[in-house]
Amino acid sequence: MAAITIKSAKEIELMRESGRILALVHEELEKIIEPGISTMDIDKKGYELIKGFGCIPSFLNYNGYPASICVSINDEVVHGIPNKKHILREGDIVSLDAGVIYKGYHSDAARTHAVGTITPEAQRLIDVTRESFFEGIKFAKAGNHLHDISKAIQNHVESNGYSVVRDLVGHGVGRELHEEPQIPNFKTVGRGPKLVPGMTLAIEPMVNAGAYDVWWLEDDWTVVTQDGSLSAHYENTILITEDEPEIFTLKK
Ligand code: MF3
Ligand code: CO
């Protein structure tokens, strides 16, 4: 198992810029979300934006993944493959997951959006998922342990009557998209590694309105809820410091 990398000041500077660009990409993608567009339209726009910022879309060809943006609708949890036949409809929720490489450094972030008017229940799922990230990172501080974050995410999700996906987790991020450590959004054995300034982490709760069980579609990528319930995703790349974490992929 590779060790957790601690980034130098120079590396942090590059990751900060990588994250700043990714925040802008998400901001622009949100603007085109409306009934009638295809998930392929979102991917095309994402590719153009990322290239336009002089970055590389890190998901494209990652383990054979065929697109730049993962677009997951309703009961799709993550890794939906863009398709020109998949059209957003009023009332859907859609998760966009994107990654960029800037001067060799990755950032990774996801958002879930409403398509037109959605039910209050769907909106609450989106809100609780985002909130669980912020509950988690209250513990993202040097001296704490990784699983303090995991526990806080799970507590927020479950106290709102939802469930946390078990089969996928967050991860360290830096020169690679996926670095050590794995970051579960739920309680596991032990406290996890101690958090140290200079760690850069992609924390990404995936939350189902129903049960946490998921399976993979025939395309070997798209993850869906087994019970057909809605699922939301929220992710940012953060930096551990002595005090508050810095969120690279949110506008300052
Ligand atoms: N954001 C995803 C993650 O954290 C990456 C998607 S996998 C890819 O693991 F193949 F689409 F790149
Ligand atoms: Co990720």
XYZ file of C-alpha atoms and ligand atoms in Angstrom:
265
model
C 0.000 0.000 0.000
C 1.449 3.342 -1.035
C 1.916 5.909 1.693
C -0.195 9.018 2.085
C 1.607 11.849 0.299
C 2.168 15.149 2.088
C 2.239 18.020 -0.391
C 4.908 20.722 -0.386
C 4.027 24.427 -0.504
C 4.711 24.421 -4.243
C 2.468 21.419 -4.823
C -0.279 22.983 -2.721
C -0.110 26.070 -4.903
C -0.655 23.947 -8.029
C -3.488 21.989 -6.443
C -5.138 25.221 -5.366
C -5.122 26.389 -8.978
C -6.333 22.995 -10.201
C -9.234 23.239 -7.757
C -10.033 26.839 -8.607
C -10.383 25.874 -12.256
C -12.564 22.875 -11.427
C -14.873 25.105 -9.354
C -15.286 27.314 -12.409
C -15.998 24.296 -14.610
C -18.790 23.223 -12.247
C -20.156 26.738 -12.087
C -20.405 26.885 -15.880
C -21.872 23.383 -16.167
C -24.630 24.216 -13.698
C -25.795 26.972 -16.034
C -26.631 24.576 -18.859
C -28.663 22.142 -16.743
C -32.243 22.257 -18.030
C -34.888 19.881 -19.334
C -34.171 18.715 -22.889
C -30.373 18.609 -22.905
C -28.607 15.265 -23.141
C -25.979 13.939 -20.764
C -23.665 13.964 -23.799
C -24.231 17.740 -24.150
C -22.985 18.134 -20.571
C -19.896 16.058 -21.286
C -19.087 18.034 -24.442
C -19.392 21.332 -22.591
C -17.265 19.970 -19.753
C -14.549 18.819 -22.135
C -14.451 22.207 -23.868
C -14.319 24.095 -20.575
C -11.525 21.963 -19.143
C -9.462 22.241 -22.341
C -10.223 25.963 -22.490
C -8.607 26.377 -19.069
C -5.504 24.577 -20.334
C -6.201 21.461 -18.262
C -6.601 17.756 -18.966
C -9.911 16.001 -18.182
C -8.633 13.321 -15.824
C -11.578 10.946 -16.161
C -11.290 10.618 -19.944
C -9.807 7.156 -20.612
C -9.243 6.546 -16.892
C -9.429 2.733 -16.720
C -11.238 3.001 -20.047
C -13.912 5.474 -18.905
C -15.082 7.058 -22.187
C -15.919 10.664 -21.134
C -14.745 13.739 -19.232
C -17.746 14.153 -16.928
C -19.642 11.447 -15.061
C -23.342 12.277 -15.391
C -25.680 10.287 -13.137
C -29.455 10.771 -13.179
C -31.927 9.953 -10.346
C -31.236 6.383 -9.131
C -27.797 6.429 -10.760
C -25.317 6.920 -7.931
C -22.082 7.707 -9.808
C -20.153 7.052 -13.038
C -23.099 7.449 -15.426
C -21.743 7.452 -18.985
C -22.799 10.445 -21.098
C -25.105 9.435 -23.935
C -26.898 11.564 -26.516
C -30.068 9.518 -25.941
C -30.132 10.275 -22.216
C -32.180 13.461 -21.976
C -32.705 15.420 -18.756
C -36.366 15.822 -17.848
C -38.146 18.230 -15.541
C -38.060 16.849 -11.996
C -34.855 14.803 -12.405
C -31.839 15.199 -10.194
C -28.468 14.953 -11.906
C -25.013 14.459 -10.391
C -21.983 15.799 -12.239
C -18.562 14.510 -11.255
C -15.480 16.042 -12.870
C -11.726 15.963 -12.503
C -8.985 18.106 -14.001
C -5.208 17.932 -14.155
C -3.365 21.243 -13.957
C 0.433 21.082 -14.341
C 0.384 17.456 -13.191
C -1.958 17.970 -10.216
C -5.473 16.588 -9.924
C -8.576 18.033 -8.381
C -11.852 16.162 -8.137
C -15.336 17.483 -7.335
C -19.002 16.572 -7.744
C -22.317 18.391 -7.443
C -25.947 17.275 -7.665
C -28.381 19.623 -9.405
C -32.129 19.898 -9.823
C -33.513 19.777 -13.367
C -36.271 22.376 -13.437
C -38.687 22.011 -10.536
C -38.124 18.954 -8.345
C -40.024 17.522 -5.377
C -39.209 18.855 -1.894
C -38.098 15.332 -1.009
C -35.535 15.263 -3.857
C -34.291 18.711 -2.842
C -33.893 17.551 0.741
C -31.739 14.621 -0.437
C -29.485 17.010 -2.361
C -29.245 19.349 0.646
C -28.539 16.631 3.217
C -25.818 15.165 0.984
C -24.073 18.525 0.677
C -24.517 19.246 4.390
C -22.987 15.866 5.288
C -19.770 16.910 3.535
C -19.603 20.063 5.661
C -20.428 18.120 8.839
C -17.587 15.755 7.971
C -14.961 18.389 7.343
C -15.598 19.974 10.734
C -13.264 17.147 11.811
C -10.785 17.606 8.946
C -8.068 19.090 11.088
C -4.494 18.100 11.961
C -4.444 15.798 14.984
C -7.856 14.266 14.342
C -8.242 10.883 12.688
C -9.660 10.235 9.255
C -12.612 8.232 10.500
C -13.796 11.176 12.605
C -14.781 12.679 9.235
C -16.424 9.432 8.106
C -18.485 9.138 11.275
C -19.758 12.718 11.112
C -20.883 12.238 7.500
C -22.723 9.029 8.336
C -24.381 10.514 11.416
C -25.765 13.455 9.482
C -27.049 11.285 6.656
C -28.651 8.638 8.854
C -30.206 11.114 11.279
C -32.035 12.494 8.231
C -33.347 9.044 7.309
C -31.041 8.380 4.373
C -28.231 5.888 3.831
C -24.576 6.108 2.871
C -23.272 4.002 -0.007
C -20.761 1.403 1.225
C -19.235 0.149 -2.025
C -17.528 3.416 -3.016
C -15.383 5.777 -0.960
C -13.425 9.026 -1.141
C -9.656 9.120 -1.545
C -6.415 11.022 -1.351
C -5.702 13.089 -4.468
C -2.642 14.826 -5.907
C -0.276 13.652 -8.619
C -2.727 10.777 -8.995
C -6.515 10.907 -9.116
C -6.711 8.168 -6.512
C -4.108 8.173 -3.768
C -4.056 6.765 -0.257
C -5.982 6.883 1.995
C -9.410 5.543 1.147
C -12.032 7.723 2.841
C -15.200 5.842 3.795
C -18.334 7.871 4.444
C -19.314 5.431 7.185
C -17.879 3.817 10.310
C -15.279 1.095 9.791
C -12.737 -0.560 12.063
C -10.285 1.706 13.799
C -9.819 5.445 13.735
C -7.989 5.648 10.419
C -4.726 7.528 9.880
C -3.963 10.683 11.815
C -4.530 13.834 9.776
C -1.417 15.852 9.010
C -1.064 19.303 7.375
C -0.359 18.935 3.657
C -2.674 15.968 3.078
C -5.023 16.570 0.156
C -8.262 14.600 0.204
C -11.299 14.118 -2.033
C -14.229 13.690 0.329
C -17.339 12.515 -1.454
C -20.497 11.349 0.278
C -22.816 9.299 -1.946
C -26.244 9.212 -0.330
C -29.300 7.113 -1.178
C -32.861 8.041 -0.264
C -33.543 4.314 0.342
C -31.195 1.466 1.196
C -27.448 1.732 0.702
C -27.172 -1.275 -1.614
C -26.006 -0.585 -5.165
C -25.150 -2.557 -8.230
C -23.341 -2.010 -11.480
C -25.111 -1.862 -14.833
C -24.021 -3.948 -17.832
C -21.787 -1.107 -19.044
C -19.567 -1.937 -16.017
C -19.515 1.730 -14.969
C -22.924 3.072 -14.031
C -23.674 2.443 -10.359
C -27.393 2.438 -9.455
C -29.381 1.953 -6.267
C -30.779 -1.574 -5.990
C -34.153 -0.335 -4.727
C -34.480 2.320 -7.445
C -34.394 5.163 -4.895
C -32.820 8.529 -5.722
C -29.142 9.098 -5.010
C -27.064 12.271 -4.623
C -23.319 12.966 -4.637
C -21.264 15.894 -3.369
C -17.473 16.089 -3.455
C -14.652 18.558 -2.950
C -10.870 18.362 -2.889
C -9.584 19.752 0.404
C -6.282 20.495 2.134
C -5.602 19.567 5.760
C -4.008 22.415 7.718
C -3.382 23.107 11.412
C -6.840 24.687 11.636
C -9.757 24.869 9.199
C -9.339 22.805 6.032
C -9.014 24.712 2.784
C -11.549 23.682 0.149
C -9.767 23.900 -3.196
C -12.812 23.225 -5.387
C -15.146 25.911 -4.015
C -15.048 29.540 -5.048
C -13.265 31.600 -2.379
N -14.628 11.206 -9.073
C -14.511 9.792 -9.261
C -13.802 9.256 -8.078
O -13.654 9.912 -7.138
C -13.794 9.406 -10.470
C -14.621 8.843 -11.517
S -13.961 7.442 -12.177
C -13.705 7.821 -13.796
O -13.372 8.167 -8.041
F -13.410 6.775 -14.393
F -14.775 8.371 -14.273
F -12.725 8.626 -13.870
Co -13.382 11.324 -6.245
